[in-house]
GROMACS .gro file of C-alpha atoms in nm:
model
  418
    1UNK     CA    1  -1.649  -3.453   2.144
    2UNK     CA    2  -1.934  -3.650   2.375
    3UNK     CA    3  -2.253  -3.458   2.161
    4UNK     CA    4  -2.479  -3.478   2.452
    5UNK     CA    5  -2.209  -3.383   2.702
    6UNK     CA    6  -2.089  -3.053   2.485
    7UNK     CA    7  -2.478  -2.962   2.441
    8UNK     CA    8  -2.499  -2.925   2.805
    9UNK     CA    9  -2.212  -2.734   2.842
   10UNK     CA   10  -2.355  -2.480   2.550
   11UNK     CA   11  -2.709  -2.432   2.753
   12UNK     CA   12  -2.486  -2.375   3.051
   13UNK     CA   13  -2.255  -2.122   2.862
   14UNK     CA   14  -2.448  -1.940   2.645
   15UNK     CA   15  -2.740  -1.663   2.789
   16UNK     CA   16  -3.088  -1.820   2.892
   17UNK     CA   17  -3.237  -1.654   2.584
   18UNK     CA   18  -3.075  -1.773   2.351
   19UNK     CA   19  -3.122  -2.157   2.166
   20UNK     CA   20  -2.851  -2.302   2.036
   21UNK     CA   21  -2.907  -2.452   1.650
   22UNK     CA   22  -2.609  -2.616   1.544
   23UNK     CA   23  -2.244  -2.710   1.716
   24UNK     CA   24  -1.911  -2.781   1.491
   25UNK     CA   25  -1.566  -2.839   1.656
   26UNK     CA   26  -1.281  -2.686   1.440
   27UNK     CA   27  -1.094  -2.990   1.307
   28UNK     CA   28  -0.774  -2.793   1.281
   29UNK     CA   29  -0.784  -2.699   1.680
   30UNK     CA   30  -0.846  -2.944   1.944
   31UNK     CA   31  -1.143  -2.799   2.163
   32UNK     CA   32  -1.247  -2.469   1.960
   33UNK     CA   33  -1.640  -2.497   1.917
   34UNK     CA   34  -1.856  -2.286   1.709
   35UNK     CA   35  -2.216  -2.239   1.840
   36UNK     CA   36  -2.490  -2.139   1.560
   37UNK     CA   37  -2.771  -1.963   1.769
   38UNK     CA   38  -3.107  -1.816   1.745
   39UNK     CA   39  -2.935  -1.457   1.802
   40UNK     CA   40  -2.574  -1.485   1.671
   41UNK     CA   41  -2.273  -1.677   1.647
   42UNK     CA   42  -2.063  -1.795   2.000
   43UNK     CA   43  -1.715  -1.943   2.005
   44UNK     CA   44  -1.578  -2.134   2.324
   45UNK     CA   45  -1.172  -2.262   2.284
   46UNK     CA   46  -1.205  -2.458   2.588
   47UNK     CA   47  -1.397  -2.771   2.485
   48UNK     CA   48  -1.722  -2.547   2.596
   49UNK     CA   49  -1.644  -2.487   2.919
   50UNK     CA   50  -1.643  -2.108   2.881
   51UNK     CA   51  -1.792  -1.926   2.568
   52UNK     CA   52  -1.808  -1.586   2.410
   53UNK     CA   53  -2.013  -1.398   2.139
   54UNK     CA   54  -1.797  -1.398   1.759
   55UNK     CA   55  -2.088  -1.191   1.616
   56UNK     CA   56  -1.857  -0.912   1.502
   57UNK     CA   57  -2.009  -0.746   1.167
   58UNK     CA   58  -2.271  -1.016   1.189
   59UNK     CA   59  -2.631  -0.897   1.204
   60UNK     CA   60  -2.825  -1.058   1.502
   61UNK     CA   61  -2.970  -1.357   1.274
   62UNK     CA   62  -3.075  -1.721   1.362
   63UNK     CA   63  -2.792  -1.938   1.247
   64UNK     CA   64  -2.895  -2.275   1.140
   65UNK     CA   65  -2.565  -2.473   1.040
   66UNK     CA   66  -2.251  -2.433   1.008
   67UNK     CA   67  -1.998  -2.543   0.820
   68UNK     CA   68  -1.589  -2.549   0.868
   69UNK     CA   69  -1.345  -2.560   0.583
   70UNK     CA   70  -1.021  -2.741   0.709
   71UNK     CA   71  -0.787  -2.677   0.409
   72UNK     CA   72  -0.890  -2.286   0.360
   73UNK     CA   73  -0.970  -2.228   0.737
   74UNK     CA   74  -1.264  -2.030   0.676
   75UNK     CA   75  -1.586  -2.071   0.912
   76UNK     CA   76  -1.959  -2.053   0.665
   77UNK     CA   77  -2.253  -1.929   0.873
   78UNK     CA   78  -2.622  -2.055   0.774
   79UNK     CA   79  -2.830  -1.799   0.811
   80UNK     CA   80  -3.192  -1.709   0.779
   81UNK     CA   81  -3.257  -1.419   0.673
   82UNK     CA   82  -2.922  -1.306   0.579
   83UNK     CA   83  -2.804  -1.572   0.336
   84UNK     CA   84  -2.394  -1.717   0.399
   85UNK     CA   85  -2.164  -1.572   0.630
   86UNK     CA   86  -1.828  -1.636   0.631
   87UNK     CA   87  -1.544  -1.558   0.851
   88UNK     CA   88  -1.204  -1.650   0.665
   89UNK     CA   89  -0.941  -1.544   0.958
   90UNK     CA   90  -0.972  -1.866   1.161
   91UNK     CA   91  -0.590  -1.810   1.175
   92UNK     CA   92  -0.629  -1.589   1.425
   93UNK     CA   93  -0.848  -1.798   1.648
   94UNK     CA   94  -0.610  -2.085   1.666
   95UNK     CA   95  -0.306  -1.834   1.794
   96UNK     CA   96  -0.556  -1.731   2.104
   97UNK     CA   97  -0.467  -1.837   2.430
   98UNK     CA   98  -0.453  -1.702   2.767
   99UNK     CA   99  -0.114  -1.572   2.770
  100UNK     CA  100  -0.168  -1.320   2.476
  101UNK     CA  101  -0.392  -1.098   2.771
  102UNK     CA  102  -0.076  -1.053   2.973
  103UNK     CA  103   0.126  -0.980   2.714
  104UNK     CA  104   0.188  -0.580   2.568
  105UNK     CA  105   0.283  -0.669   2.240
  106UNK     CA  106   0.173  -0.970   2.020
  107UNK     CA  107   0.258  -1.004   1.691
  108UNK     CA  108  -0.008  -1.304   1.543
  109UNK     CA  109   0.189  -1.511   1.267
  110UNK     CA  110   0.005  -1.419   0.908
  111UNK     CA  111  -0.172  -1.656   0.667
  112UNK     CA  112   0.002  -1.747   0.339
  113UNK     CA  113  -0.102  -1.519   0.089
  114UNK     CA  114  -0.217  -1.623  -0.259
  115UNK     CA  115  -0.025  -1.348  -0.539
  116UNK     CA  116  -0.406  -1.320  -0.743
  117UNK     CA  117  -0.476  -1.117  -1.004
  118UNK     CA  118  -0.800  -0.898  -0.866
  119UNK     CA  119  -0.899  -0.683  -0.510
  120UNK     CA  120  -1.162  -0.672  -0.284
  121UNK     CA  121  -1.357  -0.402  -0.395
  122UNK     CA  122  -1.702  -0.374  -0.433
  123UNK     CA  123  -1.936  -0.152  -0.626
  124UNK     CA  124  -2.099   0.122  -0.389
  125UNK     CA  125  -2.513   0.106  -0.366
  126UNK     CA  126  -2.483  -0.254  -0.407
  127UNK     CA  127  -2.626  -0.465  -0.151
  128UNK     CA  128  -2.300  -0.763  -0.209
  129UNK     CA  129  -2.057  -0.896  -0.040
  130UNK     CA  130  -1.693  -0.780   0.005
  131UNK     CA  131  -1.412  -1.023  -0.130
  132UNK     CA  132  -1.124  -1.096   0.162
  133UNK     CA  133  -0.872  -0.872   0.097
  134UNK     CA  134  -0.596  -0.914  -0.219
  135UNK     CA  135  -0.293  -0.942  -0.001
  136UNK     CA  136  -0.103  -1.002   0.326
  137UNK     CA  137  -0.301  -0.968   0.654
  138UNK     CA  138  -0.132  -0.918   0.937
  139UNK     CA  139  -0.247  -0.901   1.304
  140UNK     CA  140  -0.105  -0.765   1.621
  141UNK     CA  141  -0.214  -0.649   1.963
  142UNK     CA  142  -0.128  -0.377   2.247
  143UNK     CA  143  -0.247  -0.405   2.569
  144UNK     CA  144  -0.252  -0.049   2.572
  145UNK     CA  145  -0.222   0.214   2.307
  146UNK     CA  146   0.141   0.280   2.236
  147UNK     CA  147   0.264   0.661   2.294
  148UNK     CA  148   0.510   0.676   2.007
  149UNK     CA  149   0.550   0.555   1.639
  150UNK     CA  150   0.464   0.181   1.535
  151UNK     CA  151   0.667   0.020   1.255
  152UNK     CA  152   0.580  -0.243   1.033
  153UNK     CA  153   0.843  -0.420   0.799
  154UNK     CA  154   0.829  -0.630   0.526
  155UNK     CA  155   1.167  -0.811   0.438
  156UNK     CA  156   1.272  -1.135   0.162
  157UNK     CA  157   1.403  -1.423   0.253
  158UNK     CA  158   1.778  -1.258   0.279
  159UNK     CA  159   1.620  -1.026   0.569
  160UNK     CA  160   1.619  -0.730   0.345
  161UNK     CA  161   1.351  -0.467   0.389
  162UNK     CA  162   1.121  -0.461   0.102
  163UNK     CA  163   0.911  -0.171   0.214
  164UNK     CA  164   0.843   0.008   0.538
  165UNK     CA  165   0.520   0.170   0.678
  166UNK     CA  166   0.420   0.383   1.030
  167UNK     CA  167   0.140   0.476   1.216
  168UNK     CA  168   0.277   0.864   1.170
  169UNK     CA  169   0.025   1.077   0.950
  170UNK     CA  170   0.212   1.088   0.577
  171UNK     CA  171   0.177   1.339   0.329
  172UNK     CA  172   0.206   1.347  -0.018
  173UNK     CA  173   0.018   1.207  -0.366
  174UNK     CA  174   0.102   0.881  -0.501
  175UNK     CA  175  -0.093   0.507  -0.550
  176UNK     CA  176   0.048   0.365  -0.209
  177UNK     CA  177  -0.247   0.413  -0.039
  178UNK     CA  178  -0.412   0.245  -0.339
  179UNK     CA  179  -0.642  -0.088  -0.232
  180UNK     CA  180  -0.513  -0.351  -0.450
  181UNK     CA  181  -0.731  -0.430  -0.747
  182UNK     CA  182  -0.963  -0.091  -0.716
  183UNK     CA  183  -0.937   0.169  -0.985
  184UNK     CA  184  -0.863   0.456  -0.733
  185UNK     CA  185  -0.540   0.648  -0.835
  186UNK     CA  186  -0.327   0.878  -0.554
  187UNK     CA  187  -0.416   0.850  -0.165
  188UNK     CA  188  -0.034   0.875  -0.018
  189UNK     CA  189   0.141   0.629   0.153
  190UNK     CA  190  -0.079   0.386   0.405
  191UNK     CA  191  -0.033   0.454   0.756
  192UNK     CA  192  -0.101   0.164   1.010
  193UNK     CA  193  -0.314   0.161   1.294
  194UNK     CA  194  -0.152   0.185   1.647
  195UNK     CA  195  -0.482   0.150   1.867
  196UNK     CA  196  -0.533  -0.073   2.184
  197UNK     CA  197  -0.685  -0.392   2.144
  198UNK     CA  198  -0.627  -0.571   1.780
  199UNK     CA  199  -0.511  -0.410   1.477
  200UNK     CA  200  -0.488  -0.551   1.126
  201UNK     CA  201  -0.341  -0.394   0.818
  202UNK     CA  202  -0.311  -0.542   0.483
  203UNK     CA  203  -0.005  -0.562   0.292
  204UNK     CA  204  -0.076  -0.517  -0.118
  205UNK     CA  205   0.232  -0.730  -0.194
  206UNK     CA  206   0.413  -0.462  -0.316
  207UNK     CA  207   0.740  -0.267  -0.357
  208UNK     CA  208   0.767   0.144  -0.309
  209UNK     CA  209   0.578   0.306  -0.571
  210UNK     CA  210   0.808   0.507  -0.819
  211UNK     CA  211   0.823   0.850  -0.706
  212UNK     CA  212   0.563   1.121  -0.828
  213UNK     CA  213   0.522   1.479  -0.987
  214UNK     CA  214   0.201   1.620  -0.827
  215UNK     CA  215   0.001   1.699  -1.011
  216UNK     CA  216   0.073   1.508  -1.295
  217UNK     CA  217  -0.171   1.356  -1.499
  218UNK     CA  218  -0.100   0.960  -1.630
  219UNK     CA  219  -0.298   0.806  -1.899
  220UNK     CA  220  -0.120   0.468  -2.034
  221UNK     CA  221   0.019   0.392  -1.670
  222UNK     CA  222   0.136   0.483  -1.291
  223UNK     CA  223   0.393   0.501  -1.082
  224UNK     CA  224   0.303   0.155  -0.832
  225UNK     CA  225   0.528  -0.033  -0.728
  226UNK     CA  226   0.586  -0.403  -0.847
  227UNK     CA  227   0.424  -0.690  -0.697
  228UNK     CA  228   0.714  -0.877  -0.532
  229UNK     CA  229   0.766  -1.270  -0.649
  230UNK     CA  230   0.638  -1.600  -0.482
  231UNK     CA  231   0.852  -1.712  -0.197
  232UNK     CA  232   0.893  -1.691   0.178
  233UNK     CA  233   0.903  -1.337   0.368
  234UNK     CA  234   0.919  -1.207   0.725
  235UNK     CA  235   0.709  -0.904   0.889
  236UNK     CA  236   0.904  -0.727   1.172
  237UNK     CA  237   0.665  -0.497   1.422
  238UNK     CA  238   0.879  -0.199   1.580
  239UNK     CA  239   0.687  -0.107   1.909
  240UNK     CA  240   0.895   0.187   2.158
  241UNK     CA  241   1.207  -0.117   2.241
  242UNK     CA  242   1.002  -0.397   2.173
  243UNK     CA  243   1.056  -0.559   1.793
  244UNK     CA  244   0.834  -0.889   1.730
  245UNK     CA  245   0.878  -1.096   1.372
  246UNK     CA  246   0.696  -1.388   1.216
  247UNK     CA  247   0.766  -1.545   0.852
  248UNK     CA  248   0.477  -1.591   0.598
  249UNK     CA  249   0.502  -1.734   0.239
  250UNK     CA  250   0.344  -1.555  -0.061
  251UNK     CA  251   0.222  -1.851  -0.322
  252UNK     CA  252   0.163  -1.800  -0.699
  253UNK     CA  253  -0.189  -1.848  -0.840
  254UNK     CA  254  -0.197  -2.215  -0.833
  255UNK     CA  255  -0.326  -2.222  -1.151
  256UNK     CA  256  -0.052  -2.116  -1.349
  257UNK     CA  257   0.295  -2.266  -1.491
  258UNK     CA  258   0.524  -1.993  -1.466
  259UNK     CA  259   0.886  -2.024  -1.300
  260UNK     CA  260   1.069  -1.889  -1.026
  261UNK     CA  261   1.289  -1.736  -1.284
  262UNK     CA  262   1.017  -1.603  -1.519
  263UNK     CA  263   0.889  -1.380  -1.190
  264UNK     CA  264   1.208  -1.259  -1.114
  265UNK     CA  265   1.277  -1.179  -1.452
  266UNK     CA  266   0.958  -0.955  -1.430
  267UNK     CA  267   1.038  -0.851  -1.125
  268UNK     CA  268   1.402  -0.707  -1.230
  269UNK     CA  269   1.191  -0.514  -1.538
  270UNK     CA  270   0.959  -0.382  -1.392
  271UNK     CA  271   1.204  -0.254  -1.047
  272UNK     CA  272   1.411  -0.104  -1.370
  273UNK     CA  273   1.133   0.104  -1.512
  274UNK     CA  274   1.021   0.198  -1.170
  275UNK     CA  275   1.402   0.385  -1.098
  276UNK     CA  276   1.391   0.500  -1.424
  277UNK     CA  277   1.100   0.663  -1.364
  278UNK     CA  278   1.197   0.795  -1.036
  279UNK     CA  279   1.496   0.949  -1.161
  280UNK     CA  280   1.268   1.088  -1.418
  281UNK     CA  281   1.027   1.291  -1.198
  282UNK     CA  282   1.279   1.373  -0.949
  283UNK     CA  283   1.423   1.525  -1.230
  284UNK     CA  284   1.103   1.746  -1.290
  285UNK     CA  285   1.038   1.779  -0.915
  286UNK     CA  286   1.382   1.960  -0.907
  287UNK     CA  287   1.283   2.176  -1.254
  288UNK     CA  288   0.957   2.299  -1.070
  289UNK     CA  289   1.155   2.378  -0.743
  290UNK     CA  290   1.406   2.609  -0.937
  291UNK     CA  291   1.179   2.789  -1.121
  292UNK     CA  292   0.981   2.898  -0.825
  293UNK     CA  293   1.291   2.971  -0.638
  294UNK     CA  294   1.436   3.181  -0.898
  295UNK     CA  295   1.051   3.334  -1.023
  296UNK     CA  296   1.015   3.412  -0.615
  297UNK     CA  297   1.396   3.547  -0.630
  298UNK     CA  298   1.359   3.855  -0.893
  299UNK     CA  299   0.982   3.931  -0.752
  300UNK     CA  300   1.211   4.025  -0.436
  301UNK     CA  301   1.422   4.237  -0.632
  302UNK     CA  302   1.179   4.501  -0.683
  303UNK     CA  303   1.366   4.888  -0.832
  304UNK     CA  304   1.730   4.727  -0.756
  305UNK     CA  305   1.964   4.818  -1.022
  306UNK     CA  306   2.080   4.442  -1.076
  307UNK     CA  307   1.700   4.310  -1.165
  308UNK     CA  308   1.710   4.325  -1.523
  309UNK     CA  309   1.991   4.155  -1.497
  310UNK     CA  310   1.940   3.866  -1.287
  311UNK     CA  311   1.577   3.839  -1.414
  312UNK     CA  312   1.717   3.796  -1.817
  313UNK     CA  313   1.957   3.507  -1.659
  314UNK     CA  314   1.675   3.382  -1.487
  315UNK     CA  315   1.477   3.356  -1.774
  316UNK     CA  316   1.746   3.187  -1.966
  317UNK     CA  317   1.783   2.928  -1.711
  318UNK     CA  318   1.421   2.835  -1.653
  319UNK     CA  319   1.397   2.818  -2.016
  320UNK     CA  320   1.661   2.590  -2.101
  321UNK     CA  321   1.486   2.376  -1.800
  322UNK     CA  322   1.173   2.412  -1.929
  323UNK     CA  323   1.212   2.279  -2.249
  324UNK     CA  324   1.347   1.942  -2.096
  325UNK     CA  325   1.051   1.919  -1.844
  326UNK     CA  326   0.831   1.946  -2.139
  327UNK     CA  327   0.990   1.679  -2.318
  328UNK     CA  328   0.947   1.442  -1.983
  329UNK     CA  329   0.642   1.485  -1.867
  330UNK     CA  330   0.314   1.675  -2.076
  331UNK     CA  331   0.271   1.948  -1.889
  332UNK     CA  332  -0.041   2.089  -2.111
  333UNK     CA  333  -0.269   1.771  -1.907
  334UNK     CA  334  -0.450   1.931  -1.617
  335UNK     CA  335  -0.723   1.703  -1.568
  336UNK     CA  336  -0.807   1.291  -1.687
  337UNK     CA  337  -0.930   1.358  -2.043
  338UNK     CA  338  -0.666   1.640  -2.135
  339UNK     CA  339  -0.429   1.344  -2.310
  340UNK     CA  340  -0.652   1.342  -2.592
  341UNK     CA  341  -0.577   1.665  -2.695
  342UNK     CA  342  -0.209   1.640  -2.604
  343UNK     CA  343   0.029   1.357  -2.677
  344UNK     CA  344   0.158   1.196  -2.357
  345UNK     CA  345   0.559   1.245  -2.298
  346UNK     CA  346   0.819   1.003  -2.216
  347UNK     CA  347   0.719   0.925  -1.825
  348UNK     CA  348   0.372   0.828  -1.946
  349UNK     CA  349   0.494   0.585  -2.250
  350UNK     CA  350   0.768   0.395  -1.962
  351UNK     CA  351   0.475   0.387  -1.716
  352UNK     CA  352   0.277   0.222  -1.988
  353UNK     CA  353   0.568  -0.017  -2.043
  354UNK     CA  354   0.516  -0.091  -1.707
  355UNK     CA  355   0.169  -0.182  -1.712
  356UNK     CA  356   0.196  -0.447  -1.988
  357UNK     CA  357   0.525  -0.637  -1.811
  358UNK     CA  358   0.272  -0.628  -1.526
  359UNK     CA  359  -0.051  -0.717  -1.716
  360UNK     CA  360   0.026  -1.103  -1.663
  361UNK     CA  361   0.238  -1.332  -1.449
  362UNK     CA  362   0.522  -1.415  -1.713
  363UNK     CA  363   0.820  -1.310  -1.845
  364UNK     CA  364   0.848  -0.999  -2.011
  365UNK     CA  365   0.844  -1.016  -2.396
  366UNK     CA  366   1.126  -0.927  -2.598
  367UNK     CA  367   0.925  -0.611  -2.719
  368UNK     CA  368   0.895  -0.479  -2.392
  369UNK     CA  369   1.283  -0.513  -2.328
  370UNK     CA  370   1.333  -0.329  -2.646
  371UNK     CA  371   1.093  -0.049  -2.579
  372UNK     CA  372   1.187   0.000  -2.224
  373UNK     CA  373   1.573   0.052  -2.387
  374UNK     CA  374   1.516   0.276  -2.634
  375UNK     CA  375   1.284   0.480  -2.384
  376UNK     CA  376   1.522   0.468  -2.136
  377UNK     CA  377   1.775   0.590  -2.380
  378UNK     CA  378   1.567   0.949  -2.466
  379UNK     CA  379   1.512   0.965  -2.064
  380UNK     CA  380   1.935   0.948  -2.060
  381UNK     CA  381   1.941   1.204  -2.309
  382UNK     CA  382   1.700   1.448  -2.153
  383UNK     CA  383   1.857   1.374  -1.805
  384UNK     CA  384   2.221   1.461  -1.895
  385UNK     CA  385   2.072   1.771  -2.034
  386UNK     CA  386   1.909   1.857  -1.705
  387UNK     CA  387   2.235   1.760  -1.513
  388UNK     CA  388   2.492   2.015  -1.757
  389UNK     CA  389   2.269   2.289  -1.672
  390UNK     CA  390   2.227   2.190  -1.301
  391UNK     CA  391   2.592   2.173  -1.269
  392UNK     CA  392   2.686   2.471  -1.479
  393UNK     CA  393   2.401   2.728  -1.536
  394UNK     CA  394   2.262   2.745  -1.228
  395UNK     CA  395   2.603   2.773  -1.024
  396UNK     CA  396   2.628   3.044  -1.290
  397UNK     CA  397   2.339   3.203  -1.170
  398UNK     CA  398   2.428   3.198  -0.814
  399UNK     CA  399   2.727   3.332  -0.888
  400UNK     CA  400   2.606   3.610  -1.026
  401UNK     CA  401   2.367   3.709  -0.744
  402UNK     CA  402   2.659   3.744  -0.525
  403UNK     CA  403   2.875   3.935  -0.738
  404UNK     CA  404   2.566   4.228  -0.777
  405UNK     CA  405   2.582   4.201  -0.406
  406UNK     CA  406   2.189   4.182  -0.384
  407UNK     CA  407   2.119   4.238   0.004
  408UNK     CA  408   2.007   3.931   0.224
  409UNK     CA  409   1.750   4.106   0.337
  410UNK     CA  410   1.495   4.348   0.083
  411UNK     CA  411   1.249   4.606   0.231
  412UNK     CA  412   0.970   4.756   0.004
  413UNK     CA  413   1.003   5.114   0.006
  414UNK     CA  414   0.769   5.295   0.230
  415UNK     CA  415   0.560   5.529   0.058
  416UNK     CA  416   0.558   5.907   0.205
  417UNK     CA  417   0.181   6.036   0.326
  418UNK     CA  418   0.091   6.292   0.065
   0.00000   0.00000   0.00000
C-alpha cells in the first residue's frame, strides 16, 4: 500500500478528533487496514476508503503500534496506559463482506482448534487477562432475531452427530455447562444464543456427559463427557428451514507424539466408562422414582383395609432396591467433604477410572483396562439384581394393588362438626 496515499485516506476516514498513530495492512487479506489511534482502534476492509471503530471491550486508550501475527491471525494492540491488547478472531474479519448484510442467516467457517490441556479461566479480584477460550468457536449471524429454536450440531468426519445443543432454556444438573479447564462442577446443559446481530458459542470439544443422579456427591471423578480425537469435523446451524454447515479440524497439541490410534483407543475407554456409568445412575434414577411412587402410593391409602398390606410389600420392595442403590452410589454424602467419613461406591471408583484415562493424551494403561473390567463386572452384578426385581417384584406389586381393588380415586374422610 502507497504509505502517504493510505495516510490520507485515514485523516479523511477517521473523526477530526482523533490522530492516527500507527497503520498495518493484514498480510493474510488484501486491503484490511488496522488504524492505532489516539482514542481507539479503527479497521477499514476497503484499502481505507471507508473505516469503522473495532474498539469492542477495548478501553478508549492511545494506541501506539501495532503488530499482526500472520501464522496465528491474532491482531496485538500497543497501548499506553493499558499494556497489550490482543484480538485473536481475525478469522472473522477476513469472512466480512458486503453480502453477509443481506443475508438472514450466515454461518462464519470456524478456526482450527488446538485439543490443549487447560481453559480460559481466570481468578476473580484479579486485575489479568482472560486466556482465548479452550475450544471450538463458532460464529453466526441473523439479520433478525429468529422466532423459534436454533440448533447447533457437531458431527465427525462420517457426518455423524457428536453432540447437539439449542437455544431452548434446559433443565437439569450435570458438568455440560462446565467451561473447559475451570473447576466448576454441575450448571446443565449449555444453551446457545439466538439474538440478532452476531452470536458466538464455544464448543468444549466434547461428547454428552454421562448421565447424572442429582444430588449426588463425586469425589475421585464426574460424569463429563470425553474429549473427542484430532481430526476433521463439521458444525451444522438449524435456523426455522434454513440449515448452514462449515468443516473445521481439531489438531493435537503439537507438542506431543501420540497416534491417531493411541486417541482413539482412549477415546473407545473412556466412551465405555461413560455408558457404563449411565446405565449405572439410570439405574438409581429409576430406584429413587419407585420408592417415591410407592412411599406416595400407601400415604394415599389412608384407613383402607388393604394398607397394611400393600405397605409390608412396599417395604419389601424398596428394600431389596435399596440395598443395591447403596451399593452403587454412597448415599450417606450430602455435601463435598462427606466422602471422608464414608467410603465412595462403585459410580465414584469408575468415574475415577475415568479421570486418569483422561489425565493425559495417551493410551490407556493396561491397569486402567483391568480396573475398568473388574468394576464393570460388580456394576453387572448389581444391575441384573436391579433388573430381576424390576421385572418380577414390582409387576408383583402392581398386581397386587389391583387385585385389593384400591379405588382410582381416594377421598379423606370428612370429619363431622362436633
Amino acid at each position: 500500500t502507497d504509505f502517504g496515499k493510505t495516510w490520507k485516506k485515514i485523516l479523511r476516514g477517521i473523526p477530526e478528533k482523533e490522530f492516527a498513530h500507527v497503520i498495518r495492512e493484514d498480510p493474510n487479506r488484501k486491503g484490511l487496514l488496522y488504524a492505532g489511534t489516539e482514542r481507539g482502534l479503527y479497521v477499514s476492509f476497503d484499502d481505507g476508503d471507508n473505516w469503522q471503530s473495532l474498539q469492542l471491550n477495548l478501553p478508549v486508550v492511545p494506541i501506539h503500534d501495532l503488530a499482526i501475527q500472520a501464522r496465528d491471525r491474532n491482531l496485538i494492540a500497543a497501548t499506553h496506559g493499558r499494556s497489550f491488547w490482543v484480538l485473536d478472531d481475525l478469522d472473522l474479519l477476513y469472512q466480512m463482506n458486503e453480502e453477509l448484510a443481506n443475508e438472514e442467516v450466515h454461518l462464519f467457517k470456524p478456526g482450527d482448534a488446538y485439543r490443549m490441556r487447560g481453559g480460559s479461566f481466570s481468578r476473580p479480584g484479579l486485575a489479568v487477562g482472560k486466556n482465548p477460550p479452550n475450544g471450538v468457536v463458532v460464529y453466526y449471524n441473523f439479520r433478525h432475531k429468529p422466532k423459534g429454536e436454533v440448533k447447533l450440531e457437531f458431527l465427525d468426519e462420517s457426518a455423524k452427530v457428536i453432540k447437539t445443543f439449542t437455544s431452548k432454556e434446559e433443565q437439569g444438573e450435570g458438568e455440560e455447562g462446565r467451561e473447559e479447564g475451570s473447576f466448576r462442577r454441575g450448571g446443565g446443559v449449555q444453551k446457545i444464543p439466538a439474538d440478532s446481530g452476531l452470536n458466538r458459542f464455544v464448543w468444549n470439544m466434547r461428547y454428552p456427559d454421562a448421565t447424572n443422579v442429582p444430588g449426588a456427591v463425586m469425589w475421585a471423578g464426574g460424569t463429563r463427557g470425553p474429549l473427542v480425537v484430532p481430526g476433521k469435523y463439521q458444525v451444522r446451524l438449524t435456523a426455522g428451514k434454513q440449515s448452514l454447515s462449515e468443516s473445521f479440524e481439531i489438531k493435537k497439541d503439537p507438542r506431543l507424539s501420540t497416534t491417531p490410534d493411541e486417541f482413539r483407543q482412549q477415546l473407545d475407554l473412556l466412551l465405555k466408562i461413560r455408558d457404563k456409568l449411565t446405565e449405572l445412575d439410570e439405574a438409581v434414577n429409576t430406584i429413587r422414582e419407585i420408592r417415591v411412587q410407592t412411599g406416595d402410593f400407601v400415604k394415599k391409602l389412608g384407613k383402607l383395609p388393604a394398607k397394611d398390606t400393600i405397605a409390608n410389600t412396599s417395604k419389601t420392595l424398596n428394600q431389596k432396591l435399596s440395598s443395591i442403590e447403596e451399593e452403587l452410589l454412597q448415599v450417606k454424602s450430602k455435601a463435598s467433604e462427606d466422602p471422608l467419613n464414608f467410603p465412595i461406591k462403585l459410580n465414584d471408583k469408575l468415574a475415577g477410572v475415568a479421570g486418569v484415562v483422561e489425565s493425559a493424551d495417551a493410551a490407556p494403561t493396561k491397569q486402567s483396562y483391568a480396573l475398568y473390567d473388574e468394576l464393570a463386572g460388580k456394576i453387572d452384578d448389581q444391575l441384573a439384581k436391579y433388573r430381576q426385581i424390576v421385572d418380577t417384584d414390582l409387576p408383583a406389586f402392581n398386581a397386587l394393588v389391583k387385585n385389593e381393588n384400591v379405588p382410582a380415586v381416594i377421598l379423606k374422610p370428612v370429619e363431622k362438626n362436633k
